[in-house]
Amino acid sequence: MEAPAETHVGHGYVNHKDDLLKRLRRAEGQVRGIQRMVEEDTYCIDILTQVSAATKALERVALALLDDHLSHCVAAAAEEGGAVSQEKLTEASNAIARLVG
Amino acid sequence: MEAPAETHVGHGYVNHKDDLLKRLRRAEGQVRGIQRMVEEDTYCIDILTQVSAATKALERVALALLDDHLSHCVAAAAEEGGAVSQEKLTEASNAIARLVG
Amino acid sequence: MEAPAETHVGHGYVNHKDDLLKRLRRAEGQVRGIQRMVEEDTYCIDILTQVSAATKALERVALALLDDHLSHCVAAAAEEGGAVSQEKLTEASNAIARLVG
Amino acid sequence: MEAPAETHVGHGYVNHKDDLLKRLRRAEGQVRGIQRMVEEDTYCIDILTQVSAATKALERVALALLDDHLSHCVAAAAEEGGAVSQEKLTEASNAIARLVG
């Protein structure tokens, strides 16, 4: 599924890599914080608030990735047209359906 | 926001209009059924089950519309490239964010 | 699944029936409006905006129903305790999972 | 917001602590895996699949916490009745709304 390294430059998120990694590290920190809350018997509702925050943070990462993907990979495929283009669009639609569902 | 009538033929969902309308009529029937349940004092949980079903039905309509939109409008814009293409992609990303959020 | 008519008075939403029906009628109107948009070949993204609005409206109905249900039916069951109480809680948890998923 | 340590035993999730921590550690591992994928320029759609999986894992943690909370804290409050009971229910409803929205 991986394109050869030379074409990686085309990956949509390549210019936002630092931003994505920063968000993901923060989400990781949130999940670790939730573990600590469970270990310390924090009140259920306060834990739930943190779990919702971490979930939303991951959803925003997903939307950013999808945004980059549509702008680069899908747009590039559409310019070429044909079967590859259709395949990319189906792939993107399936990813969106997983996010929504 | 509306393209002139002559280009409507390009609207992504134009070939699925009957399918979309059938789904939407079914969703409308579900919402009317829920009203009847409330009027007849149906048990809360049974009403909730129907509300979830109607919500999922509308989400599937949204995914079908988005699918057609990406395949047609966005792909067509990408072939032209430039500012219009970027605008279409931003528009699509915002619509996806509203669906997920 | 339906309790006998005499106990209906205990249904959580009974005091909010008018409010629920008003919201549901508005949601029904939104779904009908979406059908009209499809029939009139409205631009995909504008339709999607309306579908998201109708979905959110139904989600708010679900949350209002669940709220009433927890305040009345589940609270009443908890006061009685025992197997019925547990059953009500499981039922409510399953309804919440359907809403979230 | 925190009850004194002696009453912690009543926290809904106390009997599922190991299970919750196991799930949370797995979610943390998933988020770290996603960072690695970004660093290694993995294909956008494959990353999105993992982000969706981590999001769903956190949603399941939230549902498990809420389930325990309704069964224990809310049920206990309902048995006592009165203002505390109402406050607990409002708190739970708000947590559910954050999960759904």
mmCIF file of C-alpha atoms in Angstrom:
data_model
loop_
_atom_site.group_PDB
_atom_site.id
_atom_site.type_symbol
_atom_site.label_atom_id
_atom_site.label_comp_id
_atom_site.label_asym_id
_atom_site.label_seq_id
_atom_site.Cartn_x
_atom_site.Cartn_y
_atom_site.Cartn_z
ATOM 1 C CA MET A 1 0.000 0.000 0.000
ATOM 2 C CA GLU A 2 3.062 2.212 0.451
ATOM 3 C CA ALA A 3 4.341 4.203 -2.491
ATOM 4 C CA PRO A 4 8.129 4.154 -2.990
ATOM 5 C CA ALA A 5 10.079 6.654 -0.889
ATOM 6 C CA GLU A 6 10.744 9.017 -3.788
ATOM 7 C CA THR A 7 7.085 9.869 -4.169
ATOM 8 C CA HIS A 8 6.485 10.460 -0.464
ATOM 9 C CA VAL A 9 6.853 14.117 -1.113
ATOM 10 C CA GLY A 10 3.345 13.953 -2.490
ATOM 11 C CA HIS A 11 1.772 12.808 0.790
ATOM 12 C CA GLY A 12 -0.727 15.419 1.711
ATOM 13 C CA TYR A 13 0.380 15.932 5.294
ATOM 14 C CA VAL A 14 4.090 16.232 4.589
ATOM 15 C CA ASN A 15 4.068 19.997 5.149
ATOM 16 C CA HIS A 16 2.086 19.643 8.384
ATOM 17 C CA LYS A 17 4.110 16.823 9.878
ATOM 18 C CA ASP A 18 5.350 18.845 12.847
ATOM 19 C CA ASP A 19 1.866 20.113 13.587
ATOM 20 C CA LEU A 20 0.399 16.592 13.395
ATOM 21 C CA LEU A 21 3.126 15.155 15.614
ATOM 22 C CA LYS A 22 2.613 17.901 18.180
ATOM 23 C CA ARG A 23 -1.127 17.208 18.310
ATOM 24 C CA LEU A 24 -0.545 13.468 18.562
ATOM 25 C CA ARG A 25 1.961 13.873 21.405
ATOM 26 C CA ARG A 26 -0.554 16.011 23.228
ATOM 27 C CA ALA A 27 -3.261 13.350 22.694
ATOM 28 C CA GLU A 28 -0.850 10.700 24.015
ATOM 29 C CA GLY A 29 -0.276 12.865 27.088
ATOM 30 C CA GLN A 30 -4.031 13.159 27.572
ATOM 31 C CA VAL A 31 -4.469 9.389 27.449
ATOM 32 C CA ARG A 32 -1.654 8.956 29.983
ATOM 33 C CA GLY A 33 -3.311 11.579 32.181
ATOM 34 C CA ILE A 34 -6.547 9.582 32.078
ATOM 35 C CA GLN A 35 -4.678 6.475 33.252
ATOM 36 C CA ARG A 36 -3.360 8.448 36.202
ATOM 37 C CA MET A 37 -6.880 9.652 37.005
ATOM 38 C CA VAL A 38 -8.148 6.058 37.041
ATOM 39 C CA GLU A 39 -5.224 4.949 39.241
ATOM 40 C CA GLU A 40 -5.932 7.793 41.675
ATOM 41 C CA ASP A 41 -9.672 6.990 41.855
ATOM 42 C CA THR A 42 -10.711 10.314 40.369
ATOM 43 C CA TYR A 43 -14.438 10.981 40.171
ATOM 44 C CA CYS A 44 -15.979 9.239 37.105
ATOM 45 C CA ILE A 45 -17.419 12.388 35.524
ATOM 46 C CA ASP A 46 -14.069 14.204 35.660
ATOM 47 C CA ILE A 47 -12.435 11.255 33.889
ATOM 48 C CA LEU A 48 -15.206 11.241 31.276
ATOM 49 C CA THR A 49 -14.558 14.914 30.552
ATOM 50 C CA GLN A 50 -10.928 14.087 29.797
ATOM 51 C CA VAL A 51 -11.834 11.084 27.655
ATOM 52 C CA SER A 52 -14.163 13.300 25.582
ATOM 53 C CA ALA A 53 -11.361 15.871 25.188
ATOM 54 C CA ALA A 54 -8.887 13.209 23.993
ATOM 55 C CA THR A 55 -11.467 11.795 21.573
ATOM 56 C CA LYS A 56 -12.130 15.252 20.101
ATOM 57 C CA ALA A 57 -8.372 15.849 19.786
ATOM 58 C CA LEU A 58 -8.013 12.644 17.754
ATOM 59 C CA GLU A 59 -11.011 13.601 15.609
ATOM 60 C CA ARG A 60 -9.322 16.899 14.795
ATOM 61 C CA VAL A 61 -6.154 15.023 13.789
ATOM 62 C CA ALA A 62 -8.291 12.850 11.509
ATOM 63 C CA LEU A 63 -9.948 15.873 9.901
ATOM 64 C CA ALA A 64 -6.570 17.534 9.332
ATOM 65 C CA LEU A 65 -5.211 14.365 7.704
ATOM 66 C CA LEU A 66 -8.303 14.010 5.543
ATOM 67 C CA ASP A 67 -8.095 17.648 4.519
ATOM 68 C CA ASP A 68 -4.504 17.225 3.381
ATOM 69 C CA HIS A 69 -5.385 13.961 1.688
ATOM 70 C CA LEU A 70 -8.222 15.480 -0.344
ATOM 71 C CA SER A 71 -6.110 18.524 -1.286
ATOM 72 C CA HIS A 72 -3.127 16.505 -2.440
ATOM 73 C CA CYS A 73 -3.568 12.823 -3.102
ATOM 74 C CA VAL A 74 -7.181 12.919 -4.325
ATOM 75 C CA ALA A 75 -6.723 16.127 -6.301
ATOM 76 C CA ALA A 76 -3.585 14.695 -7.930
ATOM 77 C CA ALA A 77 -5.400 11.475 -8.784
ATOM 78 C CA ALA A 78 -8.341 13.409 -10.227
ATOM 79 C CA GLU A 79 -5.989 15.270 -12.547
ATOM 80 C CA GLU A 80 -4.770 11.941 -13.893
ATOM 81 C CA GLY A 81 -8.343 10.626 -14.030
ATOM 82 C CA GLY A 82 -9.377 7.073 -14.716
ATOM 83 C CA ALA A 83 -9.421 4.034 -12.485
ATOM 84 C CA VAL A 84 -6.769 5.265 -10.030
ATOM 85 C CA SER A 85 -8.803 8.421 -9.474
ATOM 86 C CA GLN A 86 -11.964 6.423 -8.774
ATOM 87 C CA GLU A 87 -10.086 4.141 -6.404
ATOM 88 C CA LYS A 88 -8.720 7.114 -4.440
ATOM 89 C CA LEU A 89 -12.194 8.603 -4.118
ATOM 90 C CA THR A 90 -13.699 5.341 -2.889
ATOM 91 C CA GLU A 91 -10.860 5.034 -0.397
ATOM 92 C CA ALA A 92 -11.480 8.592 0.863
ATOM 93 C CA SER A 93 -15.250 7.990 1.107
ATOM 94 C CA ASN A 94 -14.682 4.852 3.150
ATOM 95 C CA ALA A 95 -12.339 6.718 5.494
ATOM 96 C CA ILE A 96 -14.968 9.444 5.970
ATOM 97 C CA ALA A 97 -17.678 6.855 6.672
ATOM 98 C CA ARG A 98 -15.460 5.282 9.363
ATOM 99 C CA LEU A 99 -14.963 8.697 10.969
ATOM 100 C CA VAL A 100 -18.666 9.540 10.966
ATOM 101 C CA GLY A 101 -19.884 6.088 12.034
ATOM 102 C CA MET B 1 -23.731 29.640 -4.262
ATOM 103 C CA GLU B 2 -25.825 28.076 -7.017
ATOM 104 C CA ALA B 3 -24.230 27.345 -10.367
ATOM 105 C CA PRO B 4 -26.341 28.323 -13.395
ATOM 106 C CA ALA B 5 -29.017 25.822 -14.376
ATOM 107 C CA GLU B 6 -27.175 24.594 -17.467
ATOM 108 C CA THR B 7 -24.393 23.103 -15.376
ATOM 109 C CA HIS B 8 -26.682 21.302 -12.945
ATOM 110 C CA VAL B 9 -26.129 18.189 -14.921
ATOM 111 C CA GLY B 10 -22.775 18.061 -13.194
ATOM 112 C CA HIS B 11 -24.235 17.800 -9.695
ATOM 113 C CA GLY B 12 -22.839 14.671 -8.254
ATOM 114 C CA TYR B 13 -26.070 13.160 -7.031
ATOM 115 C CA VAL B 14 -28.036 13.675 -10.232
ATOM 116 C CA ASN B 15 -27.887 9.986 -11.152
ATOM 117 C CA HIS B 16 -28.906 8.930 -7.642
ATOM 118 C CA LYS B 17 -31.784 11.374 -7.215
ATOM 119 C CA ASP B 18 -34.449 8.665 -6.994
ATOM 120 C CA ASP B 19 -32.422 6.699 -4.492
ATOM 121 C CA LEU B 20 -31.804 9.802 -2.351
ATOM 122 C CA LEU B 21 -35.463 10.818 -2.453
ATOM 123 C CA LYS B 22 -36.541 7.307 -1.474
ATOM 124 C CA ARG B 23 -34.190 7.335 1.521
ATOM 125 C CA LEU B 24 -35.322 10.822 2.534
ATOM 126 C CA ARG B 25 -39.009 9.871 2.321
ATOM 127 C CA ARG B 26 -38.278 6.867 4.516
ATOM 128 C CA ALA B 27 -36.454 9.110 7.030
ATOM 129 C CA GLU B 28 -39.430 11.498 7.016
ATOM 130 C CA GLY B 29 -41.725 8.543 7.729
ATOM 131 C CA GLN B 30 -39.461 7.514 10.619
ATOM 132 C CA VAL B 31 -39.638 11.002 12.149
ATOM 133 C CA ARG B 32 -43.445 10.977 11.812
ATOM 134 C CA GLY B 33 -43.504 7.542 13.440
ATOM 135 C CA ILE B 34 -41.515 8.935 16.374
ATOM 136 C CA GLN B 35 -44.093 11.706 16.817
ATOM 137 C CA ARG B 36 -46.822 9.074 16.976
ATOM 138 C CA MET B 37 -44.824 7.146 19.591
ATOM 139 C CA VAL B 38 -44.526 10.280 21.747
ATOM 140 C CA GLU B 39 -48.256 11.009 21.359
ATOM 141 C CA GLU B 40 -49.097 7.438 22.379
ATOM 142 C CA ASP B 41 -46.804 7.553 25.448
ATOM 143 C CA THR B 42 -44.537 4.809 24.149
ATOM 144 C CA TYR B 43 -41.757 3.674 26.473
ATOM 145 C CA CYS B 44 -38.755 6.096 26.305
ATOM 146 C CA ILE B 45 -36.178 3.491 25.300
ATOM 147 C CA ASP B 46 -38.283 2.278 22.376
ATOM 148 C CA ILE B 47 -38.561 5.857 21.126
ATOM 149 C CA LEU B 48 -34.804 6.329 21.523
ATOM 150 C CA THR B 49 -34.181 3.266 19.368
ATOM 151 C CA GLN B 50 -36.232 4.844 16.581
ATOM 152 C CA VAL B 51 -34.519 8.226 16.952
ATOM 153 C CA SER B 52 -31.121 6.492 16.604
ATOM 154 C CA ALA B 53 -32.368 4.681 13.490
ATOM 155 C CA ALA B 54 -33.581 7.934 11.886
ATOM 156 C CA THR B 55 -30.289 9.678 12.746
ATOM 157 C CA LYS B 56 -28.286 6.860 11.152
ATOM 158 C CA ALA B 57 -30.525 6.995 8.060
ATOM 159 C CA LEU B 58 -29.784 10.715 7.651
ATOM 160 C CA GLU B 59 -26.057 10.082 8.175
ATOM 161 C CA ARG B 60 -26.141 7.552 5.347
ATOM 162 C CA VAL B 61 -27.850 10.129 3.105
ATOM 163 C CA ALA B 62 -25.090 12.602 3.982
ATOM 164 C CA LEU B 63 -22.353 10.064 3.171
ATOM 165 C CA ALA B 64 -24.002 9.229 -0.170
ATOM 166 C CA LEU B 65 -24.218 12.935 -1.060
ATOM 167 C CA LEU B 66 -20.614 13.523 -0.042
ATOM 168 C CA ASP B 67 -19.486 10.529 -2.037
ATOM 169 C CA ASP B 68 -21.165 11.851 -5.174
ATOM 170 C CA HIS B 69 -19.852 15.327 -4.460
ATOM 171 C CA LEU B 70 -16.228 14.162 -4.187
ATOM 172 C CA SER B 71 -16.531 11.990 -7.298
ATOM 173 C CA HIS B 72 -18.044 14.712 -9.454
ATOM 174 C CA CYS B 73 -17.803 18.297 -8.292
ATOM 175 C CA VAL B 74 -14.472 18.046 -6.485
ATOM 176 C CA ALA B 75 -12.874 15.801 -9.095
ATOM 177 C CA ALA B 76 -14.047 18.161 -11.861
ATOM 178 C CA ALA B 77 -12.688 21.164 -9.975
ATOM 179 C CA ALA B 78 -9.363 19.396 -9.400
ATOM 180 C CA GLU B 79 -9.002 18.794 -13.144
ATOM 181 C CA GLU B 80 -9.341 22.533 -13.705
ATOM 182 C CA GLY B 81 -7.033 23.246 -10.781
ATOM 183 C CA GLY B 82 -6.348 26.625 -9.271
ATOM 184 C CA ALA B 83 -8.394 28.703 -6.854
ATOM 185 C CA VAL B 84 -11.771 27.122 -7.680
ATOM 186 C CA SER B 85 -10.333 23.701 -6.961
ATOM 187 C CA GLN B 86 -8.986 24.846 -3.595
ATOM 188 C CA GLU B 87 -12.300 26.458 -2.706
ATOM 189 C CA LYS B 88 -14.200 23.241 -3.498
ATOM 190 C CA LEU B 89 -11.843 21.234 -1.328
ATOM 191 C CA THR B 90 -12.183 23.624 1.605
ATOM 192 C CA GLU B 91 -15.958 23.491 1.207
ATOM 193 C CA ALA B 92 -15.905 19.679 1.217
ATOM 194 C CA SER B 93 -13.603 19.574 4.277
ATOM 195 C CA ASN B 94 -15.927 21.875 6.182
ATOM 196 C CA ALA B 95 -18.918 19.716 5.297
ATOM 197 C CA ILE B 96 -17.058 16.624 6.540
ATOM 198 C CA ALA B 97 -16.116 18.390 9.795
ATOM 199 C CA ARG B 98 -19.792 19.270 10.370
ATOM 200 C CA LEU B 99 -20.771 15.633 9.824
ATOM 201 C CA VAL B 100 -18.135 14.266 12.201
ATOM 202 C CA GLY B 101 -18.612 16.922 14.893
ATOM 203 C CA MET C 1 -42.176 -3.797 26.600
ATOM 204 C CA GLU C 2 -45.070 -1.390 27.295
ATOM 205 C CA ALA C 3 -46.131 -0.774 30.867
ATOM 206 C CA PRO C 4 -49.904 -0.771 31.452
ATOM 207 C CA ALA C 5 -51.660 2.519 30.658
ATOM 208 C CA GLU C 6 -52.141 3.495 34.297
ATOM 209 C CA THR C 7 -48.422 3.843 34.889
ATOM 210 C CA HIS C 8 -47.746 5.950 31.791
ATOM 211 C CA VAL C 9 -47.794 8.980 33.981
ATOM 212 C CA GLY C 10 -44.332 7.881 35.047
ATOM 213 C CA HIS C 11 -42.821 8.195 31.552
ATOM 214 C CA GLY C 12 -40.032 10.625 31.845
ATOM 215 C CA TYR C 13 -40.956 12.809 28.914
ATOM 216 C CA VAL C 14 -44.620 13.205 29.798
ATOM 217 C CA ASN C 15 -44.147 16.801 30.957
ATOM 218 C CA HIS C 16 -42.137 17.691 27.866
ATOM 219 C CA LYS C 17 -44.429 16.090 25.323
ATOM 220 C CA ASP C 18 -45.342 19.362 23.614
ATOM 221 C CA ASP C 19 -41.717 20.417 23.417
ATOM 222 C CA LEU C 20 -40.667 17.042 21.985
ATOM 223 C CA LEU C 21 -43.473 17.068 19.432
ATOM 224 C CA LYS C 22 -42.581 20.611 18.355
ATOM 225 C CA ARG C 23 -38.940 19.613 17.829
ATOM 226 C CA LEU C 24 -39.943 16.475 15.942
ATOM 227 C CA ARG C 25 -42.313 18.398 13.664
ATOM 228 C CA ARG C 26 -39.507 20.834 12.917
ATOM 229 C CA ALA C 27 -37.149 17.924 12.129
ATOM 230 C CA GLU C 28 -39.806 16.443 9.835
ATOM 231 C CA GLY C 29 -40.050 19.805 8.068
ATOM 232 C CA GLN C 30 -36.264 19.864 7.671
ATOM 233 C CA VAL C 31 -36.276 16.397 6.075
ATOM 234 C CA ARG C 32 -39.051 17.478 3.702
ATOM 235 C CA GLY C 33 -37.048 20.607 2.861
ATOM 236 C CA ILE C 34 -34.071 18.416 1.973
ATOM 237 C CA GLN C 35 -36.238 16.399 -0.423
ATOM 238 C CA ARG C 36 -37.243 19.627 -2.126
ATOM 239 C CA MET C 37 -33.599 20.654 -2.417
ATOM 240 C CA VAL C 38 -32.747 17.336 -4.096
ATOM 241 C CA GLU C 39 -35.714 17.671 -6.457
ATOM 242 C CA GLU C 40 -34.615 21.193 -7.388
ATOM 243 C CA ASP C 41 -30.985 20.143 -8.014
ATOM 244 C CA THR C 42 -29.611 22.308 -5.220
ATOM 245 C CA TYR C 43 -25.841 22.381 -4.841
ATOM 246 C CA CYS C 44 -24.590 19.292 -2.934
ATOM 247 C CA ILE C 45 -22.845 21.213 -0.143
ATOM 248 C CA ASP C 46 -25.959 23.264 0.645
ATOM 249 C CA ILE C 47 -27.965 20.054 0.942
ATOM 250 C CA LEU C 48 -25.287 18.547 3.201
ATOM 251 C CA THR C 49 -25.537 21.548 5.513
ATOM 252 C CA GLN C 50 -29.266 20.893 5.914
ATOM 253 C CA VAL C 51 -28.756 17.155 6.462
ATOM 254 C CA SER C 52 -26.252 17.931 9.233
ATOM 255 C CA ALA C 53 -28.750 20.347 10.815
ATOM 256 C CA ALA C 54 -31.534 17.739 10.761
ATOM 257 C CA THR C 55 -29.209 15.097 12.222
ATOM 258 C CA LYS C 56 -28.184 17.422 15.053
ATOM 259 C CA ALA C 57 -31.863 18.249 15.716
ATOM 260 C CA LEU C 58 -32.648 14.531 16.103
ATOM 261 C CA GLU C 59 -29.615 14.065 18.363
ATOM 262 C CA ARG C 60 -30.934 16.826 20.610
ATOM 263 C CA VAL C 61 -34.327 15.070 20.753
ATOM 264 C CA ALA C 62 -32.524 11.880 21.757
ATOM 265 C CA LEU C 63 -30.565 13.653 24.503
ATOM 266 C CA ALA C 64 -33.752 15.270 25.839
ATOM 267 C CA LEU C 65 -35.507 11.871 25.922
ATOM 268 C CA LEU C 66 -32.540 10.235 27.615
ATOM 269 C CA ASP C 67 -32.364 13.024 30.167
ATOM 270 C CA ASP C 68 -36.008 12.551 31.083
ATOM 271 C CA HIS C 69 -35.550 8.803 31.103
ATOM 272 C CA LEU C 70 -32.620 8.907 33.523
ATOM 273 C CA SER C 71 -34.390 11.431 35.787
ATOM 274 C CA HIS C 72 -37.622 9.474 35.995
ATOM 275 C CA CYS C 73 -37.624 5.849 34.917
ATOM 276 C CA VAL C 74 -34.064 4.975 35.961
ATOM 277 C CA ALA C 75 -34.205 7.000 39.172
ATOM 278 C CA ALA C 76 -37.526 5.361 40.077
ATOM 279 C CA ALA C 77 -36.119 1.911 39.344
ATOM 280 C CA ALA C 78 -33.017 2.644 41.427
ATOM 281 C CA GLU C 79 -35.202 3.523 44.404
ATOM 282 C CA GLU C 80 -36.834 0.108 44.144
ATOM 283 C CA GLY C 81 -33.453 -1.517 43.577
ATOM 284 C CA GLY C 82 -32.844 -5.115 42.615
ATOM 285 C CA ALA C 83 -33.099 -6.811 39.239
ATOM 286 C CA VAL C 84 -35.507 -4.309 37.669
ATOM 287 C CA SER C 85 -33.119 -1.497 38.520
ATOM 288 C CA GLN C 86 -30.205 -3.326 36.923
ATOM 289 C CA GLU C 87 -32.242 -4.076 33.840
ATOM 290 C CA LYS C 88 -33.209 -0.408 33.440
ATOM 291 C CA LEU C 89 -29.577 0.656 33.732
ATOM 292 C CA THR C 90 -28.436 -1.863 31.136
ATOM 293 C CA GLU C 91 -31.210 -0.692 28.837
ATOM 294 C CA ALA C 92 -30.151 2.950 29.275
ATOM 295 C CA SER C 93 -26.467 2.096 28.687
ATOM 296 C CA ASN C 94 -27.325 0.293 25.483
ATOM 297 C CA ALA C 95 -29.374 3.267 24.273
ATOM 298 C CA ILE C 96 -26.436 5.585 25.003
ATOM 299 C CA ALA C 97 -24.030 3.298 23.135
ATOM 300 C CA ARG C 98 -26.349 3.363 20.097
ATOM 301 C CA LEU C 99 -26.397 7.170 20.200
ATOM 302 C CA VAL C 100 -22.617 7.496 20.483
ATOM 303 C CA GLY C 101 -21.788 4.753 17.937
ATOM 304 C CA MET D 1 -15.568 17.697 43.255
ATOM 305 C CA GLU D 2 -13.685 14.812 44.857
ATOM 306 C CA ALA D 3 -15.289 12.800 47.627
ATOM 307 C CA PRO D 4 -13.029 11.949 50.584
ATOM 308 C CA ALA D 5 -10.774 8.936 50.117
ATOM 309 C CA GLU D 6 -12.838 6.667 52.370
ATOM 310 C CA THR D 7 -15.793 6.746 50.028
ATOM 311 C CA HIS D 8 -13.789 6.026 46.898
ATOM 312 C CA VAL D 9 -14.865 2.466 47.205
ATOM 313 C CA GLY D 10 -18.163 3.646 45.796
ATOM 314 C CA HIS D 11 -16.673 4.857 42.515
ATOM 315 C CA GLY D 12 -18.427 2.950 39.830
ATOM 316 C CA TYR D 13 -15.350 1.790 37.997
ATOM 317 C CA VAL D 14 -13.413 0.569 41.018
ATOM 318 C CA ASN D 15 -14.019 -3.090 40.186
ATOM 319 C CA HIS D 16 -13.037 -2.560 36.554
ATOM 320 C CA LYS D 17 -9.897 -0.541 37.189
ATOM 321 C CA ASP D 18 -7.538 -3.143 35.713
ATOM 322 C CA ASP D 19 -9.702 -3.519 32.642
ATOM 323 C CA LEU D 20 -9.909 0.259 32.137
ATOM 324 C CA LEU D 21 -6.150 0.693 32.586
ATOM 325 C CA LYS D 22 -5.463 -2.097 30.115
ATOM 326 C CA ARG D 23 -7.702 -0.458 27.513
ATOM 327 C CA LEU D 24 -6.153 2.960 28.140
ATOM 328 C CA ARG D 25 -2.601 1.603 27.805
ATOM 329 C CA ARG D 26 -3.612 0.011 24.525
ATOM 330 C CA ALA D 27 -5.093 3.341 23.327
ATOM 331 C CA GLU D 28 -1.865 5.098 24.333
ATOM 332 C CA GLY D 29 0.075 2.544 22.300
ATOM 333 C CA GLN D 30 -2.197 3.183 19.323
ATOM 334 C CA VAL D 31 -1.583 6.944 19.523
ATOM 335 C CA ARG D 32 2.179 6.324 19.708
ATOM 336 C CA GLY D 33 1.892 4.019 16.706
ATOM 337 C CA ILE D 34 0.166 6.793 14.760
ATOM 338 C CA GLN D 35 3.052 9.161 15.536
ATOM 339 C CA ARG D 36 5.454 6.579 14.140
ATOM 340 C CA MET D 37 3.327 6.268 10.994
ATOM 341 C CA VAL D 38 3.456 10.051 10.472
ATOM 342 C CA GLU D 39 7.221 10.091 11.042
ATOM 343 C CA GLU D 40 7.663 7.294 8.509
ATOM 344 C CA ASP D 41 5.476 9.041 5.884
ATOM 345 C CA THR D 42 2.878 6.286 5.866
ATOM 346 C CA TYR D 43 0.048 6.644 3.367
ATOM 347 C CA CYS D 44 -2.648 9.059 4.680
ATOM 348 C CA ILE D 45 -5.539 6.584 4.491
ATOM 349 C CA ASP D 46 -3.666 3.956 6.498
ATOM 350 C CA ILE D 47 -3.003 6.536 9.206
ATOM 351 C CA LEU D 48 -6.674 7.567 9.172
ATOM 352 C CA THR D 49 -7.697 3.951 9.744
ATOM 353 C CA GLN D 50 -5.551 3.875 12.880
ATOM 354 C CA VAL D 51 -6.860 7.222 14.118
ATOM 355 C CA SER D 52 -10.437 5.929 13.742
ATOM 356 C CA ALA D 53 -9.502 2.783 15.675
ATOM 357 C CA ALA D 54 -7.956 4.799 18.536
ATOM 358 C CA THR D 55 -11.005 7.106 18.642
ATOM 359 C CA LYS D 56 -13.370 4.127 18.850
ATOM 360 C CA ALA D 57 -11.214 2.600 21.606
ATOM 361 C CA LEU D 58 -11.531 5.797 23.670
ATOM 362 C CA GLU D 59 -15.294 5.904 23.019
ATOM 363 C CA ARG D 60 -15.568 2.388 24.404
ATOM 364 C CA VAL D 61 -13.637 3.458 27.520
ATOM 365 C CA ALA D 62 -16.087 6.363 27.914
ATOM 366 C CA LEU D 63 -19.108 4.058 27.579
ATOM 367 C CA ALA D 64 -17.660 1.627 30.146
ATOM 368 C CA LEU D 65 -17.043 4.495 32.593
ATOM 369 C CA LEU D 66 -20.527 5.887 32.046
ATOM 370 C CA ASP D 67 -22.054 2.467 32.521
ATOM 371 C CA ASP D 68 -20.311 2.029 35.859
ATOM 372 C CA HIS D 69 -21.202 5.585 36.817
ATOM 373 C CA LEU D 70 -24.915 5.103 36.149
ATOM 374 C CA SER D 71 -24.950 1.740 37.936
ATOM 375 C CA HIS D 72 -23.204 2.989 41.044
ATOM 376 C CA CYS D 73 -22.990 6.730 41.611
ATOM 377 C CA VAL D 74 -26.290 7.710 39.988
ATOM 378 C CA ALA D 75 -28.203 4.727 41.354
ATOM 379 C CA ALA D 76 -26.843 5.444 44.856
ATOM 380 C CA ALA D 77 -27.786 9.110 44.554
ATOM 381 C CA ALA D 78 -31.275 8.196 43.345
ATOM 382 C CA GLU D 79 -31.804 6.030 46.432
ATOM 383 C CA GLU D 80 -31.043 9.040 48.610
ATOM 384 C CA GLY D 81 -33.165 11.284 46.396
ATOM 385 C CA GLY D 82 -33.396 15.051 46.587
ATOM 386 C CA ALA D 83 -31.048 17.705 45.297
ATOM 387 C CA VAL D 84 -27.909 15.530 45.211
ATOM 388 C CA SER D 85 -29.738 13.001 43.084
ATOM 389 C CA GLN D 86 -30.855 15.688 40.628
ATOM 390 C CA GLU D 87 -27.344 17.123 40.460
ATOM 391 C CA LYS D 88 -25.863 13.692 39.667
ATOM 392 C CA LEU D 89 -28.378 13.165 36.900
ATOM 393 C CA THR D 90 -27.673 16.552 35.339
ATOM 394 C CA GLU D 91 -23.955 15.810 35.531
ATOM 395 C CA ALA D 92 -24.456 12.440 33.800
ATOM 396 C CA SER D 93 -26.669 13.987 31.110
ATOM 397 C CA ASN D 94 -24.039 16.614 30.362
ATOM 398 C CA ALA D 95 -21.341 13.948 30.108
ATOM 399 C CA ILE D 96 -23.514 11.990 27.665
ATOM 400 C CA ALA D 97 -24.146 15.118 25.568
ATOM 401 C CA ARG D 98 -20.379 15.732 25.341
ATOM 402 C CA LEU D 99 -19.855 12.139 24.184
ATOM 403 C CA VAL D 100 -22.564 12.326 21.527
ATOM 404 C CA GLY D 101 -21.764 15.831 20.296
#
